[in-house]
Amino acid sequence: MISNRFRLSAIALAALLAGGAAAQTAATAPMNRIVQDNAYQQLDYFFKKLVAEKEAIVIDGYAPFKAGDKFLPGKVAAGLGHVLLNSAKDDPALPQRLRDYRDIADMTVGMDNHTWGIYYYIGTLVKLKEAGLLEQAVSPATLEKLRKQLDWRTFVTVPQYDLINLPTNYYGVAFSIARLRMLMGWEDDSGSKILLDKMLTHYKKYSGKFGFSDETDGEGRFDRYSILLIAEICERFLETGLQPTPELKGLLRKAADIALNVSNTAGDGFSFGRSLGPYGETALVEILSVSAYLDVLTAEEKQYAYAFSSRVAARYMDFWYDPAMHSLDMWGKGRRTDAYRGKHRILGENFSLLHQLIYTNDTWNKAGMKDAPPKADLQAWLDRTRPQFSTTTFAQGEYDRALTIFRDGKHVVSLNIINGGISQHDNSPYYPLPFAPGIVSGIADSGSAHPQLLPKFTMADGTQLIGTAWIKDIKTSQAGQRYTVSYRQDELDRLGKKGPVKDGRIKLQTTYTLEHGQLTRNDVYTPVGTQEVEKITLEFASFSEQPSIDGGTVTFAKGDVNEYSVTGLQQCQVAPTNGSKDYMAPYGAMKTIVTCGTGKLTMKEPLTIKWTIKYH
């Protein structure tokens, strides 16, 4: 069998010989070919391994069925179901695959399977039923058990129709399950109609007039999922035989604009918030594929959104997938992910990401792009058609929340100005930073021990403060090719609690300047009265290497960042990260840590702290 890496190298070579501009990314291969030649091979490997090892399966030292992954039975059903559904009816291997699928279904039917796992499983049953394979793939006894288990009522109260300790986006999951149960002939449409109303009402309530869903009950957490959710809602409509309304399509267009604005030739995804890595990339493909299918994109946008999606698929196979492990790798090579996507969930993560690639590819195929060669001039098109600077407002009121995107050649800078809320306010993926792959990254589940690029004040009483949560008056302006983003905070965030806590001893005015090859943050900290400060520290974990330091300026000989300079603090030092887990991004390790700071001081006047990052 030809390895995945060899396939993609051959794709790149063919493009190079043809003079393809995008050859270096191996992205001139059609998305359908990448998925057919790679994703299904990976699923076939897991199918055979599950047949051989069953509950005792071990992947790279981890036993998935002993890890408490409560979505796993559904993900197994979906992943292996794709193999059945992709098999030709006259494939001589199909009868044995159906018998093996039946055995695995019998094996997993007694295991815990919740919410998303229920959705994955019942969606697969519907597809198997439509393909005429259900009776061969699932035994009558197991199907009867599944009829009782695969129910939205396991996490929604009746008759109140309230979610049981779940965030509001789970109304979409419940609605989908209810519709799919109807398609299975297991219930009528009454429950799905109520859940649809609940889903849309809650979406409107928590997305406000701007159309993007707050992940919390109004605390102001907007991330990848806030932008993706409308695409998921439209997908749920389509897969259960409904057409999204014009209002939903209008909201989807807003998400598509963000997706197009962060598109790039490397296949990189969202750079802010949690659950990134390959999920930050497949989220963009979900948004763009359903937008194309529903004609929310123009014909030209559709072509280039597809070109970007093909690059994401190629990146999954060439970067995230490790042939030696026979698995994706979000946990090695200096990469760090959120605890709930830990390596103990390795099998489920493979299945869910391959599922996303397959169904988004199916959507692109239905949108008329099956086996279409992707446009080779993606970068030129992005430079020509997408705004160099854009602002998307998420919320306005007592506090403002917004996303600004700055496009600078191959670099895409995303400044997400929000409040991470409970459990995320002190994690750097939710800081108001100019995130850009290879330049500035957050660190999953980082906590506040090493706040990336935010000055941390340790007060005389031991309290620690950073400026993350209470953002007001976001303003943007332009002077030529220089863009400015400013906001203020009348209170800093007092660290140490699960949620942000206001501390009014110091006020903060922040101004970002974004221009070609340079990012600058200027902070003016104003004490209320006289404040005793034990120390101030400022850290920058950089992907660049081979540093030299001169006062407050560090220059790098290797990496995208050429120079990092700090003013307003007394001393700086530089050191290698030495592979510390404290300095790992979703896609790889930072190499250098620069720490600047000051000792005790009595603050009576405003203090200005400024840093500048120069990159190429």
XYZ file of C-alpha atoms in Angstrom:
616
model
C 0.000 0.000 0.000
C 1.282 3.493 -0.844
C 1.710 5.597 2.290
C -0.308 8.778 2.824
C 2.821 10.899 2.822
C 3.915 9.386 -0.480
C 0.500 10.104 -2.003
C 0.660 13.749 -1.025
C 4.276 14.058 -2.120
C 3.262 12.645 -5.489
C 0.429 15.188 -5.640
C 2.878 17.997 -4.906
C 5.365 16.691 -7.497
C 2.680 16.546 -10.177
C 1.673 20.106 -9.413
C 5.288 21.241 -9.469
C 5.891 19.635 -12.853
C 2.767 21.371 -14.109
C 3.988 24.709 -12.803
C 1.290 24.859 -10.113
C 1.698 27.899 -7.859
C 0.383 26.030 -4.842
C 2.615 22.982 -5.205
C 4.408 23.534 -1.914
C 1.211 22.909 0.052
C 0.315 19.765 -1.924
C -3.070 21.404 -2.206
C -3.654 21.142 -5.936
C -5.178 17.713 -5.321
C -8.989 17.752 -5.351
C -10.450 17.431 -1.864
C -12.413 14.357 -2.903
C -9.237 12.592 -3.995
C -7.468 13.445 -0.729
C -10.400 12.098 1.281
C -10.923 8.978 -0.832
C -7.232 8.076 -0.951
C -6.455 8.828 2.692
C -9.423 9.192 5.060
C -11.043 5.917 4.041
C -7.710 4.113 4.275
C -7.398 5.303 7.874
C -10.933 4.184 8.691
C -10.291 0.800 7.109
C -7.238 0.384 9.358
C -9.283 1.126 12.494
C -12.060 -1.192 11.288
C -9.658 -4.120 10.981
C -7.965 -3.277 14.274
C -11.311 -3.174 16.108
C -12.345 -6.492 14.594
C -9.077 -8.044 15.767
C -8.761 -6.457 19.222
C -12.341 -5.492 20.130
C -12.675 -3.887 23.604
C -8.981 -4.510 24.271
C -7.890 -2.254 21.396
C -4.758 -0.219 22.145
C -3.573 2.753 20.085
C -0.129 4.172 20.776
C -0.270 2.855 24.317
C -3.824 4.007 25.125
C -6.907 1.825 25.644
C -9.843 3.909 24.308
C -12.626 1.728 25.734
C -11.191 2.114 29.228
C -10.912 5.891 29.024
C -14.486 6.945 29.837
C -15.099 8.569 26.431
C -18.889 8.856 26.524
C -19.198 9.682 22.817
C -17.078 6.744 21.652
C -19.758 4.151 20.717
C -21.428 6.697 18.449
C -18.141 7.752 16.888
C -17.220 4.110 16.265
C -20.588 3.544 14.596
C -20.150 6.626 12.407
C -16.534 5.967 11.467
C -17.054 2.337 10.538
C -20.376 3.207 8.931
C -18.513 5.409 6.445
C -16.548 2.335 5.331
C -19.771 0.422 4.667
C -21.423 3.343 2.894
C -18.354 3.913 0.714
C -18.217 0.255 -0.369
C -19.590 -0.683 -3.764
C -22.646 -2.950 -3.549
C -20.749 -5.620 -5.516
C -17.591 -5.315 -3.417
C -16.783 -8.932 -2.388
C -15.491 -7.616 0.966
C -18.807 -5.936 1.853
C -20.653 -8.985 3.317
C -17.834 -9.637 5.798
C -17.630 -5.931 6.695
C -21.358 -5.968 7.442
C -20.953 -9.006 9.702
C -18.021 -7.344 11.479
C -19.991 -4.117 11.903
C -22.834 -6.111 13.448
C -20.431 -7.739 15.922
C -18.954 -4.382 16.933
C -22.442 -2.892 17.351
C -23.318 -5.812 19.629
C -20.124 -5.155 21.576
C -20.675 -1.408 22.117
C -24.439 -1.339 22.699
C -24.009 -1.786 26.434
C -21.455 1.027 26.754
C -22.114 4.616 27.860
C -23.028 6.803 24.896
C -24.182 10.373 25.450
C -25.378 13.445 23.481
C -22.969 13.811 20.545
C -22.380 10.056 20.585
C -26.145 9.515 20.257
C -26.234 11.972 17.370
C -23.342 10.281 15.551
C -24.895 6.851 15.996
C -28.452 7.585 14.903
C -27.267 9.634 11.938
C -25.346 6.590 10.762
C -28.358 4.304 11.249
C -30.457 6.584 9.039
C -27.820 6.478 6.283
C -27.519 2.701 6.538
C -31.293 2.420 6.325
C -31.394 4.645 3.227
C -28.641 2.523 1.651
C -30.542 -0.708 2.350
C -27.799 -1.997 4.660
C -29.338 -1.555 8.111
C -30.730 -5.034 8.598
C -27.403 -6.631 7.660
C -25.330 -4.167 9.697
C -27.272 -4.254 13.003
C -28.970 -7.227 14.632
C -32.675 -6.891 15.567
C -31.913 -7.209 19.278
C -29.226 -4.510 19.179
C -31.407 -2.241 17.042
C -34.196 -2.511 19.615
C -31.762 -1.532 22.371
C -30.551 1.385 20.275
C -34.132 2.542 19.710
C -34.427 3.019 23.459
C -30.912 4.380 24.034
C -30.532 6.819 21.146
C -32.969 9.362 22.552
C -32.754 13.098 23.100
C -34.771 12.653 26.301
C -31.628 11.325 27.989
C -30.414 14.942 28.272
C -33.608 17.015 27.873
C -36.418 17.176 30.429
C -40.016 16.504 29.380
C -42.421 18.267 29.317
C -40.286 21.328 30.194
C -37.811 20.736 27.346
C -34.887 22.037 29.400
C -31.337 20.845 28.872
C -29.883 18.879 31.779
C -26.673 20.635 32.832
C -25.565 21.381 29.273
C -24.778 24.580 27.311
C -27.404 25.940 24.952
C -25.807 24.630 21.755
C -26.971 21.141 22.805
C -30.500 22.081 21.740
C -29.168 21.619 18.218
C -27.973 18.131 19.073
C -31.329 17.257 20.648
C -33.252 18.636 17.659
C -31.140 16.585 15.248
C -31.653 13.397 17.227
C -35.424 13.976 17.331
C -35.571 14.501 13.552
C -33.392 11.451 12.929
C -35.602 9.339 15.218
C -38.534 10.457 13.110
C -36.697 9.348 9.961
C -36.072 5.984 11.622
C -39.808 5.693 12.296
C -39.233 5.755 16.048
C -41.336 8.853 16.859
C -43.422 11.564 15.222
C -42.256 15.129 14.556
C -43.822 16.765 17.627
C -40.687 16.679 19.775
C -38.456 17.947 17.002
C -40.769 20.934 16.380
C -40.551 22.024 20.025
C -36.784 21.478 20.101
C -36.390 23.454 16.869
C -38.204 26.380 18.452
C -36.080 26.058 21.589
C -32.898 25.924 19.520
C -33.696 29.004 17.463
C -34.995 30.969 20.474
C -31.871 30.238 22.474
C -29.622 30.991 19.512
C -31.259 34.378 19.124
C -31.103 35.073 22.866
C -27.414 34.272 23.188
C -26.288 35.659 19.851
C -28.021 39.004 20.206
C -28.477 41.358 17.281
C -25.040 40.551 15.838
C -25.732 36.865 15.175
C -22.871 35.070 16.925
C -23.568 32.829 19.887
C -22.126 33.585 23.306
C -20.927 30.261 24.718
C -21.949 31.424 28.197
C -25.100 33.016 29.580
C -23.993 36.487 28.607
C -20.472 36.571 30.045
C -19.004 37.311 26.630
C -17.149 34.178 25.521
C -16.995 34.105 21.728
C -14.712 31.648 19.994
C -14.508 29.123 17.165
C -17.802 27.536 18.148
C -19.638 30.866 18.292
C -18.881 31.283 14.584
C -19.365 27.618 13.654
C -22.719 27.093 15.375
C -24.897 28.660 12.662
C -23.269 26.375 10.086
C -24.043 23.366 12.275
C -27.675 24.468 12.565
C -27.961 24.716 8.790
C -26.303 21.294 8.430
C -28.800 19.796 10.885
C -31.653 21.205 8.804
C -30.294 19.718 5.592
C -29.461 16.275 6.938
C -32.991 15.854 8.297
C -34.772 17.005 5.149
C -35.438 20.667 5.998
C -34.356 23.824 4.209
C -32.703 26.590 6.255
C -34.722 29.800 6.362
C -33.563 33.031 4.693
C -32.803 34.385 8.192
C -30.506 31.460 8.930
C -28.794 31.890 5.562
C -28.228 35.555 6.403
C -26.535 34.574 9.670
C -24.515 31.925 7.844
C -23.232 34.598 5.462
C -21.760 36.494 8.436
C -19.908 33.373 9.527
C -18.751 32.750 5.959
C -17.265 36.251 5.793
C -15.135 35.522 8.851
C -14.127 32.152 7.390
C -13.064 33.764 4.122
C -11.242 36.544 5.964
C -9.057 34.070 7.864
C -8.477 31.730 4.893
C -4.884 31.159 3.823
C -2.722 28.956 1.615
C -1.275 26.922 4.503
C -4.637 25.444 5.526
C -4.379 26.993 8.998
C -7.615 27.406 10.950
C -8.948 29.577 13.748
C -6.103 30.759 15.977
C -8.047 31.792 19.104
C -10.134 30.022 21.728
C -10.080 26.419 22.865
C -10.316 23.141 20.966
C -8.073 24.185 18.122
C -5.537 22.102 16.263
C -7.330 20.278 13.436
C -10.725 21.323 14.866
C -9.853 24.963 14.223
C -9.343 23.991 10.587
C -12.289 21.659 9.986
C -14.594 24.286 11.537
C -13.781 26.628 8.651
C -14.441 23.880 6.105
C -17.821 23.186 7.732
C -18.803 26.843 7.444
C -17.611 27.202 3.858
C -18.940 23.900 2.502
C -22.515 24.398 3.707
C -22.349 28.054 2.606
C -21.373 26.904 -0.878
C -24.087 24.258 -1.019
C -26.763 26.773 0.002
C -25.476 29.368 -2.505
C -24.654 31.734 0.313
C -21.287 32.209 -1.440
C -20.911 33.729 -4.881
C -19.726 31.461 -7.685
C -16.218 32.909 -7.438
C -16.102 32.673 -3.641
C -17.211 29.072 -3.926
C -14.217 28.210 -6.111
C -11.686 29.692 -3.709
C -13.411 28.487 -0.546
C -13.106 25.017 -2.068
C -9.419 25.630 -2.807
C -8.861 26.508 0.852
C -10.870 23.467 1.998
C -8.658 21.234 -0.136
C -5.614 22.705 1.575
C -7.129 21.942 4.979
C -7.706 18.316 3.933
C -4.137 18.062 2.638
C -2.793 19.535 5.877
C -4.725 17.005 7.924
C -3.158 14.132 6.028
C 0.341 15.571 5.797
C 0.660 17.366 9.167
C -1.845 16.032 11.695
C -1.818 12.390 10.618
C 1.223 10.338 11.655
C 1.677 7.167 9.562
C 3.934 5.633 12.216
C 1.112 5.906 14.786
C -1.651 5.104 12.274
C -3.391 8.048 13.961
C -3.696 11.763 14.046
C -1.329 13.343 16.551
C -2.517 16.295 18.634
C -0.353 15.321 21.595
C 3.224 14.792 20.405
C 5.846 16.777 18.489
C 5.504 19.653 20.964
C 1.735 19.984 20.459
C -0.668 20.603 23.303
C -4.434 20.299 23.370
C -7.192 20.834 25.908
C -7.511 18.242 28.659
C -10.904 17.043 27.440
C -9.308 16.166 24.093
C -6.504 14.279 25.844
C -4.790 11.303 24.284
C -7.016 8.897 26.217
C -9.644 9.857 23.594
C -7.360 9.010 20.690
C -9.770 6.651 18.880
C -12.776 8.952 19.168
C -10.745 11.967 17.989
C -9.650 10.065 14.881
C -13.214 9.053 14.100
C -14.754 12.480 14.686
C -12.188 14.355 12.575
C -12.325 11.847 9.739
C -16.128 12.073 9.931
C -15.906 15.864 9.595
C -13.604 15.608 6.587
C -15.846 13.034 4.912
C -19.160 14.828 5.383
C -17.766 18.234 4.433
C -16.255 16.603 1.351
C -19.669 15.098 0.576
C -21.152 18.588 0.890
C -18.564 19.991 -1.515
C -19.322 17.129 -3.918
C -23.044 17.973 -3.762
C -22.137 21.617 -4.345
C -20.667 20.620 -7.702
C -16.980 20.450 -6.781
C -16.396 16.688 -6.873
C -12.850 16.013 -8.135
C -12.560 19.635 -9.302
C -8.945 20.861 -9.398
C -8.568 23.592 -6.757
C -7.645 27.068 -7.909
C -3.879 27.552 -7.714
C -3.974 31.324 -7.189
C -5.647 31.330 -3.777
C -3.215 33.790 -2.181
C -3.595 36.258 -5.048
C -7.386 36.008 -4.828
C -7.381 36.538 -1.060
C -5.097 39.562 -1.434
C -7.337 40.997 -4.134
C -10.782 40.383 -2.678
C -10.640 40.093 1.111
C -10.315 43.228 3.257
C -6.895 43.855 4.754
C -8.614 44.785 8.006
C -12.091 43.854 9.203
C -14.038 44.069 12.450
C -16.889 41.789 13.519
C -18.884 42.959 16.533
C -20.056 40.177 18.817
C -21.678 42.228 21.584
C -22.088 45.841 22.700
C -23.373 47.252 25.952
C -21.774 47.605 29.325
C -18.927 45.566 27.838
C -17.902 45.224 24.202
C -16.814 42.056 22.412
C -15.379 41.969 18.895
C -13.027 40.204 16.505
C -10.657 42.147 14.275
C -8.777 40.400 11.470
C -5.644 41.861 9.858
C -4.366 40.235 6.665
C -0.666 40.773 5.956
C 0.458 38.660 3.021
C 0.649 35.030 4.118
C -0.017 36.011 7.739
C -3.516 36.320 9.196
C -3.734 38.125 12.544
C -6.874 37.575 14.644
C -7.415 39.893 17.610
C -10.355 38.410 19.531
C -11.420 40.872 22.243
C -13.696 39.001 24.613
C -14.136 37.731 28.178
C -13.337 34.055 28.483
C -15.786 33.784 31.379
C -15.907 30.957 33.891
C -13.088 28.423 33.408
C -11.461 30.279 30.497
C -10.795 33.890 31.582
C -7.245 33.077 32.703
C -6.348 30.763 29.781
C -4.268 32.480 27.123
C -6.314 31.288 24.078
C -8.972 33.740 25.363
C -6.666 36.714 25.963
C -7.118 39.800 23.756
C -3.971 39.086 21.743
C -3.112 39.322 18.025
C -3.026 35.596 17.366
C -1.219 34.497 14.200
C 0.245 31.044 13.460
C 3.994 31.036 13.994
C 3.936 34.509 15.568
C 1.589 34.599 18.591
C -0.294 31.633 20.029
C -2.264 30.810 23.115
C -1.561 27.684 25.140
C -4.426 25.284 25.875
C -5.478 25.115 29.547
C -2.566 27.443 30.329
C -3.904 29.113 33.455
C -2.375 32.380 34.595
C 1.046 31.233 35.812
C 2.609 32.432 32.559
C 0.192 34.897 30.939
C 1.192 35.233 27.310
C 2.009 38.864 26.349
C -0.097 40.402 29.131
C 1.579 42.280 32.018
C 0.786 40.581 35.328
C 0.658 42.790 38.420
C 1.396 41.169 41.767
C 0.123 43.588 44.378
C 1.619 44.094 47.830
C -1.186 42.019 49.340
C -0.367 39.090 47.020
C -3.276 39.620 44.629
C -2.446 39.023 40.969
C -4.109 41.116 38.239
C -4.179 40.985 34.438
C -6.238 42.882 31.862
C -8.483 40.277 30.242
C -12.160 40.511 31.055
C -13.893 43.861 31.542
C -13.445 45.436 28.110
C -15.267 48.628 27.101
C -15.411 51.028 24.146
C -13.686 49.040 21.415
C -12.707 51.477 18.678
C -10.887 51.002 15.382
C -9.268 53.480 13.013
C -7.043 53.564 9.962
C -4.194 55.818 8.826
C -2.939 54.636 5.456
C -1.930 50.989 5.865
C -1.743 51.272 9.662
C -4.722 50.061 11.674
C -5.465 50.857 15.299
C -7.659 49.004 17.794
C -8.237 50.508 21.231
C -10.314 49.728 24.314
C -10.338 50.376 28.035
C -10.865 48.419 31.238
C -11.995 50.178 34.390
C -11.174 47.035 36.353
C -8.518 44.386 35.925
C -9.206 40.673 36.355
C -8.230 39.371 39.785
C -6.803 35.910 39.295
C -7.315 32.807 41.368
C -11.024 32.104 40.944
C -12.812 29.956 38.374
C -14.435 33.060 36.895
C -13.126 36.604 36.424
C -13.307 38.936 39.429
C -13.303 42.735 39.131
C -10.500 44.633 40.833
C -10.741 48.411 40.502
C -7.352 49.436 41.908
C -5.849 49.930 38.442
C -7.469 51.058 35.199
C -6.141 50.150 31.760
C -6.206 51.800 28.345
C -4.934 49.528 25.552
C -4.032 50.475 21.986
C -2.972 47.973 19.342
C -1.313 49.098 16.132
C -1.287 46.623 13.259
C 0.839 47.338 10.190
C 2.905 45.458 7.635
C 5.388 43.264 9.487
C 4.714 44.773 12.896
C 2.322 44.372 15.840
C 2.420 46.846 18.729
C 0.541 46.896 22.023
C 0.627 50.043 24.163
C -0.838 49.791 27.675
C -1.405 52.714 30.014
C -2.044 51.507 33.577
C -3.537 54.195 35.828
C -3.714 53.591 39.593
C -6.780 54.648 41.538
C -5.101 56.502 44.377
C -1.704 55.178 45.426
C -1.121 51.475 44.859
C 1.711 49.338 46.207
C 2.939 46.804 43.660
C 5.253 43.927 44.580
C 6.276 43.222 40.967
C 5.193 43.303 37.337
C 6.074 40.537 34.877
C 5.573 40.189 31.132
C 6.256 36.988 29.188
C 6.412 36.192 25.478
C 6.677 32.555 24.413
C 7.964 32.693 20.832
C 8.340 30.116 18.086
C 11.493 31.905 16.928
C 14.970 30.718 17.896
C 18.621 31.770 18.209
C 17.925 34.945 20.210
C 20.265 37.758 21.174
C 19.289 40.417 23.705
C 20.201 44.067 24.079
C 18.340 45.758 26.928
C 14.646 45.437 26.185
C 15.111 44.240 22.605
C 15.462 40.612 21.542
C 16.374 39.702 17.971
C 15.919 36.223 16.526
C 18.012 34.606 13.795
C 15.467 31.891 13.016
C 11.681 31.958 12.792
C 8.880 34.260 11.624
C 9.499 36.813 14.408
C 12.620 38.898 13.800
C 12.440 41.154 16.825
C 10.563 41.635 20.090
C 11.049 44.799 22.119
C 9.620 46.018 25.431
C 9.599 49.452 27.044
C 8.302 50.470 30.468
C 9.812 47.577 32.418
C 13.243 47.505 34.000
C 14.894 44.297 32.894
C 14.436 41.485 30.358
C 15.957 38.044 30.019
C 15.745 35.317 27.415
C 15.946 31.534 27.716
C 15.081 28.398 25.726
C 11.812 26.721 26.637
C 13.560 23.326 26.663
C 10.377 21.533 25.658
C 8.403 22.713 28.693
C 4.689 21.901 28.535
C 4.061 25.466 29.707
C 5.034 26.688 26.236
C 3.306 24.442 23.709
C 0.800 25.595 21.111
C -1.818 23.292 19.527
C 0.415 22.913 16.466
C 3.897 22.822 18.044
C 6.295 24.026 20.693
C 7.466 27.554 21.307
C 11.260 27.683 21.340
C 12.137 30.798 23.328
C 10.714 32.524 26.407
C 11.371 36.227 26.936
C 10.594 37.524 30.434
C 10.602 41.194 31.362
C 9.694 42.744 34.680
C 10.149 45.206 37.461
C 10.476 44.973 41.223
C 8.575 46.803 43.950
C 7.073 50.155 43.062
C 4.593 52.642 44.391
C 2.175 53.601 41.643
C 0.958 57.181 41.880
C 1.046 58.112 38.188
C 0.108 56.272 34.999
C 2.576 53.611 33.880
C 3.037 52.852 30.166
C 4.143 49.371 29.106
C 4.664 48.770 25.406
C 5.752 45.813 23.326
C 6.395 45.451 19.599
C 6.733 42.288 17.520
C 8.398 42.562 14.119
C 7.969 39.624 11.745
C 8.535 38.659 8.146
